[in-house]
Coordinates of C-alpha atoms and ligand atoms in Angstrom, one line a residue:
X1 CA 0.0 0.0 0.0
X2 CA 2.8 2.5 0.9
X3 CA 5.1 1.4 -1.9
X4 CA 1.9 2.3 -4.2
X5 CA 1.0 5.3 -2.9
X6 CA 4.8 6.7 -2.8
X7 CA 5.4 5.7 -5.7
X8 CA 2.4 7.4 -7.8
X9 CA 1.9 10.2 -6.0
X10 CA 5.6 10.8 -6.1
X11 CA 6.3 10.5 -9.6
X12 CA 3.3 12.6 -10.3
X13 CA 5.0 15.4 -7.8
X14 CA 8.6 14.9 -9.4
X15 CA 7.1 15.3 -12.6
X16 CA 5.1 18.7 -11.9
X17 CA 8.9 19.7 -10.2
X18 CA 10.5 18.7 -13.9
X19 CA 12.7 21.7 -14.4
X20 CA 13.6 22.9 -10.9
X21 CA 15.5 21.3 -8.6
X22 CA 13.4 18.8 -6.1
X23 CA 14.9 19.5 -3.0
X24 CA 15.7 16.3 -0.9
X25 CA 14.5 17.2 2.4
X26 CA 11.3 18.5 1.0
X27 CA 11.2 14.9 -0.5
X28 CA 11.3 13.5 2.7
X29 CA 9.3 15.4 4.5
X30 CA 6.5 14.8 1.9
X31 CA 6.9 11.0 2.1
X32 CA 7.0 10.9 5.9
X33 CA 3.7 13.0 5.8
X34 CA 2.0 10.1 3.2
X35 CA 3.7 7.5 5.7
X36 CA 1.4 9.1 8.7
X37 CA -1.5 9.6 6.4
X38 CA -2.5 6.4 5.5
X39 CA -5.6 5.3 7.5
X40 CA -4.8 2.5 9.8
X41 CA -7.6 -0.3 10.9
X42 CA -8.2 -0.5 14.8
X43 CA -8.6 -4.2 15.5
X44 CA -10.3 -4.0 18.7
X45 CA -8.0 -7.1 18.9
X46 CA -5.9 -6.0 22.6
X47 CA -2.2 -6.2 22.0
X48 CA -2.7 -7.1 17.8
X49 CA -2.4 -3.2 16.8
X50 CA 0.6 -2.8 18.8
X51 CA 2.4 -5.7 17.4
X52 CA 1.7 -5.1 13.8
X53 CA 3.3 -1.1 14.4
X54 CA 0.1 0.6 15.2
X55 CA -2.8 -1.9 13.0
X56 CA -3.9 -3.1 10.0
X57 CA -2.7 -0.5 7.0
X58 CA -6.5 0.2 5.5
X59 CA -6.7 -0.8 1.8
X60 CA -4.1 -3.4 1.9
X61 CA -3.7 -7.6 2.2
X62 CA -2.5 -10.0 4.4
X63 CA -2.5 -13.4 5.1
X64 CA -3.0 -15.0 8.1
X65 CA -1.1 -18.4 8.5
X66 CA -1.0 -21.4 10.8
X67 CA -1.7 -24.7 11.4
X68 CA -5.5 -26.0 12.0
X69 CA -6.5 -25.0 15.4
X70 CA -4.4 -22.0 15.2
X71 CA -7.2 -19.6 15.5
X72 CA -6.9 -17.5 12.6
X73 CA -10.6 -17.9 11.7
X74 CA -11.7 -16.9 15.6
X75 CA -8.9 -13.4 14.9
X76 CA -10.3 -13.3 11.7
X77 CA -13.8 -12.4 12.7
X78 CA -12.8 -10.8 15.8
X79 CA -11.4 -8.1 13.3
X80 CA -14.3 -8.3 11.3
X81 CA -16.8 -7.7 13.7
X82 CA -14.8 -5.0 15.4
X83 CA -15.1 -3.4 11.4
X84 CA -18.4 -3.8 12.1
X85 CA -18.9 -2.0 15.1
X86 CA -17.3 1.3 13.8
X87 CA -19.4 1.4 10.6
X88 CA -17.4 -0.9 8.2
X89 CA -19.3 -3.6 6.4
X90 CA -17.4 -7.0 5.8
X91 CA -17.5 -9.7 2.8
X92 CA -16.6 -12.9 4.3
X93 CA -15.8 -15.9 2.0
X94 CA -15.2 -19.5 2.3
X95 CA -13.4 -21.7 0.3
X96 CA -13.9 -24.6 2.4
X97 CA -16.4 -27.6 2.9
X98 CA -17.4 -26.7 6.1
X99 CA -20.7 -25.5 6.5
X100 CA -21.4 -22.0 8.0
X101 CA -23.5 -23.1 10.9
X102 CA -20.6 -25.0 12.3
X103 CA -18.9 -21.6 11.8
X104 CA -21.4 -19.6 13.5
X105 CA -22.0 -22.4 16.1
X106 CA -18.3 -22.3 17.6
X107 CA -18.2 -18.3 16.8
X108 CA -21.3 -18.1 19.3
X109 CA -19.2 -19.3 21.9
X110 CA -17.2 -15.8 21.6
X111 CA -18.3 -13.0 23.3
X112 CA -17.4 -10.5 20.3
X113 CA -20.4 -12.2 18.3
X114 CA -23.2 -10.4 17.6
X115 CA -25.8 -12.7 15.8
X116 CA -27.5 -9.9 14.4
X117 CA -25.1 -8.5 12.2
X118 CA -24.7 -11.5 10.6
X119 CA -26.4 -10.7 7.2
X120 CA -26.4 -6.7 7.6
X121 CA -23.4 -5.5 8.8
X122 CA -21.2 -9.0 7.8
X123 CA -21.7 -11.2 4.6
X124 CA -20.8 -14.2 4.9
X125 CA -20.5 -16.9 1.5
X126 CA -19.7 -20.2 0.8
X127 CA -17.8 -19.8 -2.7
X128 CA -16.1 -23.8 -2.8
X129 CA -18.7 -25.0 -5.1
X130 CA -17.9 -22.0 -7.6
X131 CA -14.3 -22.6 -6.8
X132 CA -14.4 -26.1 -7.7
X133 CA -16.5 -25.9 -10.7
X134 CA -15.8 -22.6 -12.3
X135 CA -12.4 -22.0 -11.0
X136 CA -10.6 -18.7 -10.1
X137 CA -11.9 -16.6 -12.9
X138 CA -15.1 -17.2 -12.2
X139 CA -14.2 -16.4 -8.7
X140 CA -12.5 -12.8 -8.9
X141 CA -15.5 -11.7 -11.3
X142 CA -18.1 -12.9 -8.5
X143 CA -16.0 -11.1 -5.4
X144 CA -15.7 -7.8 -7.5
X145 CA -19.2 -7.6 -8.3
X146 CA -20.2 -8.8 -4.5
X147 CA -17.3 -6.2 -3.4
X148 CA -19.0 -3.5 -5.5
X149 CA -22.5 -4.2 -4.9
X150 CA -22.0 -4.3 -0.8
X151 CA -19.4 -1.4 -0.6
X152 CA -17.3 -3.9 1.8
X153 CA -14.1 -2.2 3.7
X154 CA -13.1 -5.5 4.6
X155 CA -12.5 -8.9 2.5
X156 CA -11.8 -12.0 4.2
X157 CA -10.8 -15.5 2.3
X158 CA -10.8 -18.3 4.4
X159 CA -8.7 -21.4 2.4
X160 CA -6.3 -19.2 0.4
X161 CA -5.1 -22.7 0.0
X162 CA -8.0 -24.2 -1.6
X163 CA -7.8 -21.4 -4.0
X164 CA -4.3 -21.8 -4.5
X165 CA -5.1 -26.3 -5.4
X166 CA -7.3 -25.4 -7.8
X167 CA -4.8 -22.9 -9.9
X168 CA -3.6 -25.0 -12.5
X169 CA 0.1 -23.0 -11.9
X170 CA 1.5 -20.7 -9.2
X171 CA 0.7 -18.0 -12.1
X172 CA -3.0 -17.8 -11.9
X173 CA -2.8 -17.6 -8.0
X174 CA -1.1 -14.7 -8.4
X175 CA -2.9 -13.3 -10.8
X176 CA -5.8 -14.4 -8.5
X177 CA -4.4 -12.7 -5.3
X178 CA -3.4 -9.7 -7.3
X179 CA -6.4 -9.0 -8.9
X180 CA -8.4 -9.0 -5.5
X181 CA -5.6 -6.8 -4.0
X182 CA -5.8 -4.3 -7.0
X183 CA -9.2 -4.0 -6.5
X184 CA -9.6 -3.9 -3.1
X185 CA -6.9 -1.2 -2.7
X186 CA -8.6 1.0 -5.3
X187 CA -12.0 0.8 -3.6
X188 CA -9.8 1.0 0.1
X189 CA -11.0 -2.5 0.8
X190 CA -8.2 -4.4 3.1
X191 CA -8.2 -8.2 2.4
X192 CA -7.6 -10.7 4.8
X193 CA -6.2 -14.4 3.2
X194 CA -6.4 -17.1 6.0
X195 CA -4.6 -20.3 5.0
X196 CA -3.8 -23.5 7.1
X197 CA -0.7 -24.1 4.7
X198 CA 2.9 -23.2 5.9
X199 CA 3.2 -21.2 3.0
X200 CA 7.0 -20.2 2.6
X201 CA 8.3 -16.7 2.1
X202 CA 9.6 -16.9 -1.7
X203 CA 6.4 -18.2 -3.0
X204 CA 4.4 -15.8 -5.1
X205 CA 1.4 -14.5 -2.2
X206 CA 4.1 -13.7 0.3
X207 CA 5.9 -11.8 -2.0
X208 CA 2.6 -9.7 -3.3
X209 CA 0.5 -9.2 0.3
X210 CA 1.6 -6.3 2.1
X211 CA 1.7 -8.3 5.0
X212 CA 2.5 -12.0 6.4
X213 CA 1.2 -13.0 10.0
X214 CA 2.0 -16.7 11.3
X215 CA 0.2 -18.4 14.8
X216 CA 2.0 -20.8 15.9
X217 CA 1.0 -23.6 18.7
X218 CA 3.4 -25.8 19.8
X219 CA 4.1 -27.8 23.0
X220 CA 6.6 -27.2 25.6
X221 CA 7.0 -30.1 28.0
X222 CA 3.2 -31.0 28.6
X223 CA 2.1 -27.2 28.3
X224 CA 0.7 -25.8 25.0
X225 CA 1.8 -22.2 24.5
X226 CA 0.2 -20.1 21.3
X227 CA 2.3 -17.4 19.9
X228 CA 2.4 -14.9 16.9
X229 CA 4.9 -13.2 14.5
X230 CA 4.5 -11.1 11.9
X231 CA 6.7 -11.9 9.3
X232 CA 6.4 -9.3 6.8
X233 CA 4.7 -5.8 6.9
X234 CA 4.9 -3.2 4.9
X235 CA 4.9 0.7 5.7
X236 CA 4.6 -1.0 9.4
X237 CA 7.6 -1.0 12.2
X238 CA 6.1 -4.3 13.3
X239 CA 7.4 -5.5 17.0
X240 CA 9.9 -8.6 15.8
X241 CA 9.7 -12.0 17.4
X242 CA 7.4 -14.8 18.8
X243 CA 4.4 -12.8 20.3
X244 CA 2.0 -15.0 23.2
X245 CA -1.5 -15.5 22.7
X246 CA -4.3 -17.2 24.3
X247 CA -8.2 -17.7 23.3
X248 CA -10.7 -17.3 26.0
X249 CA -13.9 -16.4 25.7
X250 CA -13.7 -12.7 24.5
X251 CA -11.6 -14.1 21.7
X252 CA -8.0 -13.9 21.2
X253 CA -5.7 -12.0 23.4
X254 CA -2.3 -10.8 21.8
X255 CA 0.4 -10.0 24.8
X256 CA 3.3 -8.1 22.6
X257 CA 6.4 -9.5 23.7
X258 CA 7.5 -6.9 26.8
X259 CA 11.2 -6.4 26.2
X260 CA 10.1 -5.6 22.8
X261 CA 7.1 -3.1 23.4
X262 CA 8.6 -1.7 26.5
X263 CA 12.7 -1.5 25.3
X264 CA 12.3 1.9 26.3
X265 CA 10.2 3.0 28.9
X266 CA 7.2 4.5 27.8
X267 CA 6.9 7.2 30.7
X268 CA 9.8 9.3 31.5
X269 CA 12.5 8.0 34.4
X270 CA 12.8 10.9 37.5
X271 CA 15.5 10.6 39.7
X272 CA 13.9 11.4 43.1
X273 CA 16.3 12.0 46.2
X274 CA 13.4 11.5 48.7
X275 CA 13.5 8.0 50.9
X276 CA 10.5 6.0 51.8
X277 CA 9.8 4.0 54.8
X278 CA 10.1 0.2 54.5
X279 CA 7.9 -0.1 57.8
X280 CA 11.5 -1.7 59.1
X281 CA 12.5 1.0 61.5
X282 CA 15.8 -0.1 62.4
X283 CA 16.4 -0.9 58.5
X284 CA 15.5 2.5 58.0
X285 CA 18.3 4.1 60.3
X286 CA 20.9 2.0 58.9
X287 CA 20.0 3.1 54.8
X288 CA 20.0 6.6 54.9
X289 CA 16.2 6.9 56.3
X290 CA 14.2 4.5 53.9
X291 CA 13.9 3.0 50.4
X292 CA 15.0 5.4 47.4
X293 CA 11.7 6.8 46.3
X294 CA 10.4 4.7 43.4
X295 CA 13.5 2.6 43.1
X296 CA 13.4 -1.8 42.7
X297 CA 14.0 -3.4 45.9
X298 CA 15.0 -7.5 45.8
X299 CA 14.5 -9.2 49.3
X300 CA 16.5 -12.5 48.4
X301 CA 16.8 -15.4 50.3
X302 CA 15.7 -18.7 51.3
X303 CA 12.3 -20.1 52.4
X304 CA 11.1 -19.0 55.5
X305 CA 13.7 -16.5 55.8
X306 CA 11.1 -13.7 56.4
X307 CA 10.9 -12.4 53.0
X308 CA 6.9 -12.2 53.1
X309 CA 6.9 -10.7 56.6
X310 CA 9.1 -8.3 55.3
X311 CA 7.1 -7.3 52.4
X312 CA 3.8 -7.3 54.3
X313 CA 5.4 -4.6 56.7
X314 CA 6.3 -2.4 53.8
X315 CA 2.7 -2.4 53.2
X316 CA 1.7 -1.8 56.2
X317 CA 2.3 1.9 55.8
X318 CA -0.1 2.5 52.6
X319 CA -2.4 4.8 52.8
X320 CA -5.8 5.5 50.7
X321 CA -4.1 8.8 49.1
X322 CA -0.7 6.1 48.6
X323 CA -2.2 2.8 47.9
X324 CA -0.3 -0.4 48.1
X325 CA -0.4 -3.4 45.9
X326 CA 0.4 -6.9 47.3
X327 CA 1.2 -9.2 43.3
X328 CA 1.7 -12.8 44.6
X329 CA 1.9 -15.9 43.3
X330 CA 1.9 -18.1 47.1
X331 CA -0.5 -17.3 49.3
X332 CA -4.2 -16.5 48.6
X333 CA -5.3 -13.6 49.8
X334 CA -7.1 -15.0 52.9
X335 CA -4.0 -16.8 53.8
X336 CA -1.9 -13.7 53.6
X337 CA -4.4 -11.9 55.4
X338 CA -3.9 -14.8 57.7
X339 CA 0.2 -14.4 57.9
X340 CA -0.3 -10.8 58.4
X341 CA -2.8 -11.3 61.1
X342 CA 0.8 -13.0 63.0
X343 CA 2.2 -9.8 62.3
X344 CA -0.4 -7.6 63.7
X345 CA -1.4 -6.3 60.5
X346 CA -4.7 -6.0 59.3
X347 CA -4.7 -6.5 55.8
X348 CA -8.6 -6.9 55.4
X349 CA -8.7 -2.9 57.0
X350 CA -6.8 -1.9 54.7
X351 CA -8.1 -3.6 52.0
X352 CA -11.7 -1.9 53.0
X353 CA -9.5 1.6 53.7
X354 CA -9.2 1.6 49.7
X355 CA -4.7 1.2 50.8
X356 CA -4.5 -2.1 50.0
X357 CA -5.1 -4.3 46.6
X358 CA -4.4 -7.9 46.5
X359 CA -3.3 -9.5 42.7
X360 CA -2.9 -13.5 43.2
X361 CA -2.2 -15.5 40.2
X362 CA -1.5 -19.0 41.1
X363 CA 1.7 -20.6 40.2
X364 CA -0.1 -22.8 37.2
X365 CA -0.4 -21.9 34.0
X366 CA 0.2 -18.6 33.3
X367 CA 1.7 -16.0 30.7
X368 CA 5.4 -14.4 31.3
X369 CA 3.6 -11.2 29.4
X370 CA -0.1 -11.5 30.4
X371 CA 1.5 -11.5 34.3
X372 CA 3.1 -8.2 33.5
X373 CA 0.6 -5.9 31.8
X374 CA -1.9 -7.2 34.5
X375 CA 0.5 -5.7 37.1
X376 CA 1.7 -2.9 34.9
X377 CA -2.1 -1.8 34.3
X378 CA -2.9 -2.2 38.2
X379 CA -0.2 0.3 39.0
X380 CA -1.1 2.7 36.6
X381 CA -4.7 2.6 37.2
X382 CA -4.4 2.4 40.9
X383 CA -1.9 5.0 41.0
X384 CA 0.3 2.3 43.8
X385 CA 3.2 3.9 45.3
X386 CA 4.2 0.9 47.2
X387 CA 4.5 -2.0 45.3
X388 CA 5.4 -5.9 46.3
X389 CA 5.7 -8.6 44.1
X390 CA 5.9 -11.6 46.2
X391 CA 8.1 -14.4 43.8
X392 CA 10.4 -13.3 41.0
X393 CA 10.5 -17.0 40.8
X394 CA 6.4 -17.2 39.2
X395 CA 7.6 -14.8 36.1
X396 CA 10.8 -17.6 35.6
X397 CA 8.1 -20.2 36.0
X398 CA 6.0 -18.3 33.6
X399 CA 8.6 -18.3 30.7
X400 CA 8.7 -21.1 28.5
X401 CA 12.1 -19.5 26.8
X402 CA 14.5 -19.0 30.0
X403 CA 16.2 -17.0 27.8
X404 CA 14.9 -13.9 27.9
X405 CA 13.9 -13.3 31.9
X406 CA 16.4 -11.0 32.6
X407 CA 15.3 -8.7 29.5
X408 CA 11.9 -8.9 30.7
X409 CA 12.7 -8.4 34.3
X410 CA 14.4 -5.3 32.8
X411 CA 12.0 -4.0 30.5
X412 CA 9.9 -4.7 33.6
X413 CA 11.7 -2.7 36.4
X414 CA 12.5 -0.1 34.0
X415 CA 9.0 0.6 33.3
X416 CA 7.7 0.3 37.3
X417 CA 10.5 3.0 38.0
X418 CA 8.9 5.6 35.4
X419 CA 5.0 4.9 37.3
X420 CA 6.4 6.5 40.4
X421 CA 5.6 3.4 42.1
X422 CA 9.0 1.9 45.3
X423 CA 9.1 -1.4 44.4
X424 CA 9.7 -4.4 46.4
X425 CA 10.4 -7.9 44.9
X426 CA 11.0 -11.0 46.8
X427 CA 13.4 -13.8 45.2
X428 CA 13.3 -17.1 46.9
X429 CA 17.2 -18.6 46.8
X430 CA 18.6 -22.6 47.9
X431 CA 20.8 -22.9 50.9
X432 CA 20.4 -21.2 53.8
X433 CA 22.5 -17.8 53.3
X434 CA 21.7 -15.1 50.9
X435 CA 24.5 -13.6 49.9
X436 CA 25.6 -16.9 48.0
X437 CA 22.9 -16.1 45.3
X438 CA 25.1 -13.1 44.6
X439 CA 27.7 -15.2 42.6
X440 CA 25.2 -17.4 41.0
X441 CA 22.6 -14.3 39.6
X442 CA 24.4 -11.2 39.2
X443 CA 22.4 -10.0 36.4
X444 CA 19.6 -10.4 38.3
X445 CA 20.7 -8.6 41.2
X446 CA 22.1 -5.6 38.7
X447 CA 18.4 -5.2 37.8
X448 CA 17.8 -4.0 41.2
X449 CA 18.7 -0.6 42.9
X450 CA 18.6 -1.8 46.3
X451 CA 19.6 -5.7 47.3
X452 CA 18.4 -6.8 50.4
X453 CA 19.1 -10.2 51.5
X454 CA 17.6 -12.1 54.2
X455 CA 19.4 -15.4 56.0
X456 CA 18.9 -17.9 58.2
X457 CA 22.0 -19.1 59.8
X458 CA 22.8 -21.7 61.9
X459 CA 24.5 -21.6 65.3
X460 CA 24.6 -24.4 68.0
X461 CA 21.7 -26.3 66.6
X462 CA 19.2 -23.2 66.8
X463 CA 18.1 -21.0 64.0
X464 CA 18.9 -17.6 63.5
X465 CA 16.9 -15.2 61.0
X466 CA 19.1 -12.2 59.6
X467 CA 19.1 -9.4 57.5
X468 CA 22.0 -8.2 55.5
X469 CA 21.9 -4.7 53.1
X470 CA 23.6 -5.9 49.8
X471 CA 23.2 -2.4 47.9
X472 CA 21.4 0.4 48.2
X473 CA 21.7 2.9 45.4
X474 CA 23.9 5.6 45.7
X475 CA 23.8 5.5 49.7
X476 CA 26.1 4.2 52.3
X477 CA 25.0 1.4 54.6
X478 CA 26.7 -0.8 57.2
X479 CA 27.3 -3.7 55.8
X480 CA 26.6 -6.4 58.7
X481 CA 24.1 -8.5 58.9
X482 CA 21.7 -7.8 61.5
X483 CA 19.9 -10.1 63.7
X484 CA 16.1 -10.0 63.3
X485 CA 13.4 -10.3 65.6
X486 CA 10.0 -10.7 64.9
X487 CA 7.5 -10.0 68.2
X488 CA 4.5 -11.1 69.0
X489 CA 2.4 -8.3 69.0
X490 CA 3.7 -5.4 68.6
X491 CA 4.0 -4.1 65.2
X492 CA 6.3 -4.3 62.9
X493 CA 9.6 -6.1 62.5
X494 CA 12.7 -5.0 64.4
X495 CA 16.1 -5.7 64.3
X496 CA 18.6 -5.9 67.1
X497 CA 21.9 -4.2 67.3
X498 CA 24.0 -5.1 64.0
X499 CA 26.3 -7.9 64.5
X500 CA 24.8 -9.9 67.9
X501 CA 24.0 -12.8 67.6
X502 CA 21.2 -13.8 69.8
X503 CA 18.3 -16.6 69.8
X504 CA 15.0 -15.3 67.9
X505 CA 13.6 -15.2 71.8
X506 CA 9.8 -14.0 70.7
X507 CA 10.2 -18.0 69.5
X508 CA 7.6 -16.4 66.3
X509 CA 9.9 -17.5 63.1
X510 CA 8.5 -15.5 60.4
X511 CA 8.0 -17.8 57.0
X512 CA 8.4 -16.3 53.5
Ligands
ATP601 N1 -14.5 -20.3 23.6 C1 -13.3 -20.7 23.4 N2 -12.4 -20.6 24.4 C2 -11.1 -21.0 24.3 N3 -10.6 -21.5 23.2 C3 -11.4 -21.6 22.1 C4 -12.8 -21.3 22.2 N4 -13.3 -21.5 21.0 C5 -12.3 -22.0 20.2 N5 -11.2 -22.1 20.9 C6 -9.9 -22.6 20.4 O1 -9.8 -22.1 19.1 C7 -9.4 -23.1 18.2 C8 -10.1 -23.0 16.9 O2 -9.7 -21.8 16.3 P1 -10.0 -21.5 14.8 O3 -11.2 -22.2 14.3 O4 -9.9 -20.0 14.6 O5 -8.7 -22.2 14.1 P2 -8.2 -22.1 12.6 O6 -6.8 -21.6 12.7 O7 -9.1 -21.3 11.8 O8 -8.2 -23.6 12.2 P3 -8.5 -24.2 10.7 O9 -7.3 -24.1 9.9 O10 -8.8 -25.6 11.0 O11 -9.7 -23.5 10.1 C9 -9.9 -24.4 18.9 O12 -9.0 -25.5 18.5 C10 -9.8 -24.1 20.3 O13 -8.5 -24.4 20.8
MG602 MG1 -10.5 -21.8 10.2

């Protein structure tokens, strides 16, 4: 579509400038301006617009790709009835046996499907038989008049590989797919070709569609994890790489990969000199006064090393005008309501107090990206300045491609820094002292403004909890580790003088 329009409008300019000179920047400026003019299609689709480089380019084709199951047909209609919505009016054709009331049957399973459009707003026809017995001729003649005669913005083909069976070479499919493209463009109709065949990129529809989009699903271990790429866009900056997606019952769900939307922060970074309480007094006087405002904050250490406890007391001090988010994938809410409780914390009055939200996503199935736009939109909406995320470890468990955790707990951290939000982040670690998982993550760790790592040591058969400052960024801090002591009921977590060694003598081990 861009390469068209450049390319005619442009020579028609350059012509008219014949003579004089054309200057070069004026050149550019003018294509950059057609770049941004061109009318882009909003999908309705959450997350599809962003991966393709801001949606569907109006007026030109793609094809969908993937295997049977894939969902192209479900994404397929979800665009179509979002077209719909805001005015459009669809063709949708079928080159396959199947029968349209199996179509609308598992469609009406979807919540984006209005039965009553069907027929008005959305056309939907079953050209096989006309495929099979008249052949692609035939076809193209009976879409342009049906393209005319409705004034469709949208054209979709379901079994571009059907269509392709029946061309007696790879010629008339391309005269096929070329003759729907240069009509659709003309009338500003964009064309959608769904095909279950891995087509590959040299073969004559890749090289004529504006743009190529493959759903994969494939199996890792027992698990079965769906993910997207567009392979080819033109006039798009399309996000690269293997994008997740899931269908539920609104439809599909497209979760752009997070390194990749969010390589940059999208909000601007401050660097705030102000401290905020960690509801650890003692810890408090030893750092300078408190947290860096809106800095990262990882509590590492092993279970039941307090690291829960510690995060509970940090939220302790929310407020309604500075809410607090707990994101945890360990205890439900009632049984962290239940923890705190030990602590003398009320969680549910804060909860009713409008301080307090609660996010639990069970360690099961989950998506790395899904987990993080949940928790990225909770901040934002809720406006959180205190922030814990209780388990690093259910983000690693989330990612089927260890690979790339620490470029999505950076893209991550980067992004919480920018939503004026002092996060806290708890990392569960083997063995009983903390500061070993220094050597064996230090990218991890460098992720993190402030290290904070919490042990138990042993000494004469008896258990010992303690706290040891790793980092804090761009503060001094004394660098023993401090004995902790949890109390009964009092509140809050104190710490005893740096350095002594004493039995935990409330006898009230806190557990992470
Ligand atoms: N309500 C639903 N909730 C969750 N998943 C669903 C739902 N309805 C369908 N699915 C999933 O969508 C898949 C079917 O998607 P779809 O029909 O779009 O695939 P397709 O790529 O068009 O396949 P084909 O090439 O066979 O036409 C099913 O296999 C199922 O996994
Ligand atoms: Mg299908």
């Amino acid at each position: 579509m861009l390469r068209r329009l450049i390319s005619r409008e442009t020579i028609a300019r350059l012509f008219l400038h014949q003579g004089s000179q054309w200057p070069a920047k004026h050149l550019i400026e003018y294509l950059q301006a057609m770049a941004q003019s061109i009318k882009r299609l909003t999908s309705q689709v959450p997350g599809f617009d962003t991966i393709l480089g801001g949606g569907l380019l109006a007026g030109s084709s793609y094809i969908l790709q993937g295997r049977p199951g894939a969902g192209k047909t479900i994404l397929a209609n979800q665009i179509a009835f979002a077209q719909a919505r805001q005015g459009g009016k669809v063709l949708y054709i079928t080159l396959l046996a199947e029968s349209h009331d199996r179509l609308f049957q598992s469609l009406s399973t979807l919540r984006f499907y209005e039965a009553n459009r069907v027929g008005k707003d959305l056309t939907y026809l079953s050209l096989f038989r006309t495929l099979r017995t008249e052949g692609l001729t035939a076809l193209v003649d009976l879409l342009r008049k049906e393209l005319a005669r409705q004034g469709s913005t949208m054209l979709i083909l379901d079994g571009l590989l059907n269509a392709r069976e029946s061309g007696q070479s790879n010629l008339d499919v391309k005269a096929f797919v070329s003759e729907l493209q240069g009509h659709a463009a003309f009338s500003g109709c964009t064309v959608l070709f769904l095909t279950s065949a891995r087509i590959d990129d040299s073969s004559p529809e890749h090289t004529m569609v504006d743009g190529v989009l493959q759903l994969d699903e494939e199996l890792f271990g027992s698990r079965t994890v769906r993910r997207m790429r567009v392979t080819k866009s033109r006039g798009s900056k399309a996000l690269g790489g293997l994008h997740h997606y899931q269908i539920c019952d609104s439809g599909i769900v497209v979760y752009p990969r997070l390194e990749a939307h969010l390589h940059h922060p999208s909000n601007t970074d401050h660097a705030p000199t102000n401290r905020v309480p960690s509801g650890i007094d003692d810890l408090d006087g030893r750092i300078g006064g408190g947290l860096p405002e809106f800095s990262a904050t990882a509590v590492v250490g092993p279970g039941g090393s307090g690291k829960t406890s510690f995060g509970l007391n940090f939220l302790r001090l929310a407020t309604p005008e500075q809410p607090a988010l707990h994101f945890g994938f360990y205890e439900t809410p009632a049984r962290l309501a239940s923890k705190a409780h030990a602590l003398d914390i009320d969680i549910d009055e804060l909860v009713t107090a409008g301080a307090l939200s609660l996010l639990w996503n069970p360690l099961t199935e989950n998506v790395i990206d899904g987990l993080a736009y949940q928790l990225l939109e909770a901040v934002e909406t809720r406006r959180v300045s205190r922030l814990v995320i209780d388990g690093l470890a259910g983000f690693e468990r989330a990612a089927v491609d260890s690979h790339r955790v620490i470029e999505f707990l950076a893209a991550l951290t980067n992004q919480l820094r920018t939503l004026n939000v002092t996060t806290l982040c708890t990392w569960e670690t083997r063995g009983l002292s903390a500061p070993a998982l220094n050597a064996s993550s230090p990218e991890v760790l460098s992720l993190f403004d402030n290290v904070i790592g919490m042990q138990l040591d042993e000494v004469d058969g008896m258990i010992f909890h303690g706290m040891k400052v790793v980092k804090i960024r761009d503060s001094a801090f004394a660098p023993t580790v401090t004995k902790l002591i949890i109390p009964n009921s009092t509140t809050g977590v104190i710490l005893s003088d740096p350095g002594k060694h004493e039995p935990d003598n409330a006898g009230h081990a806190p557990r992470s």
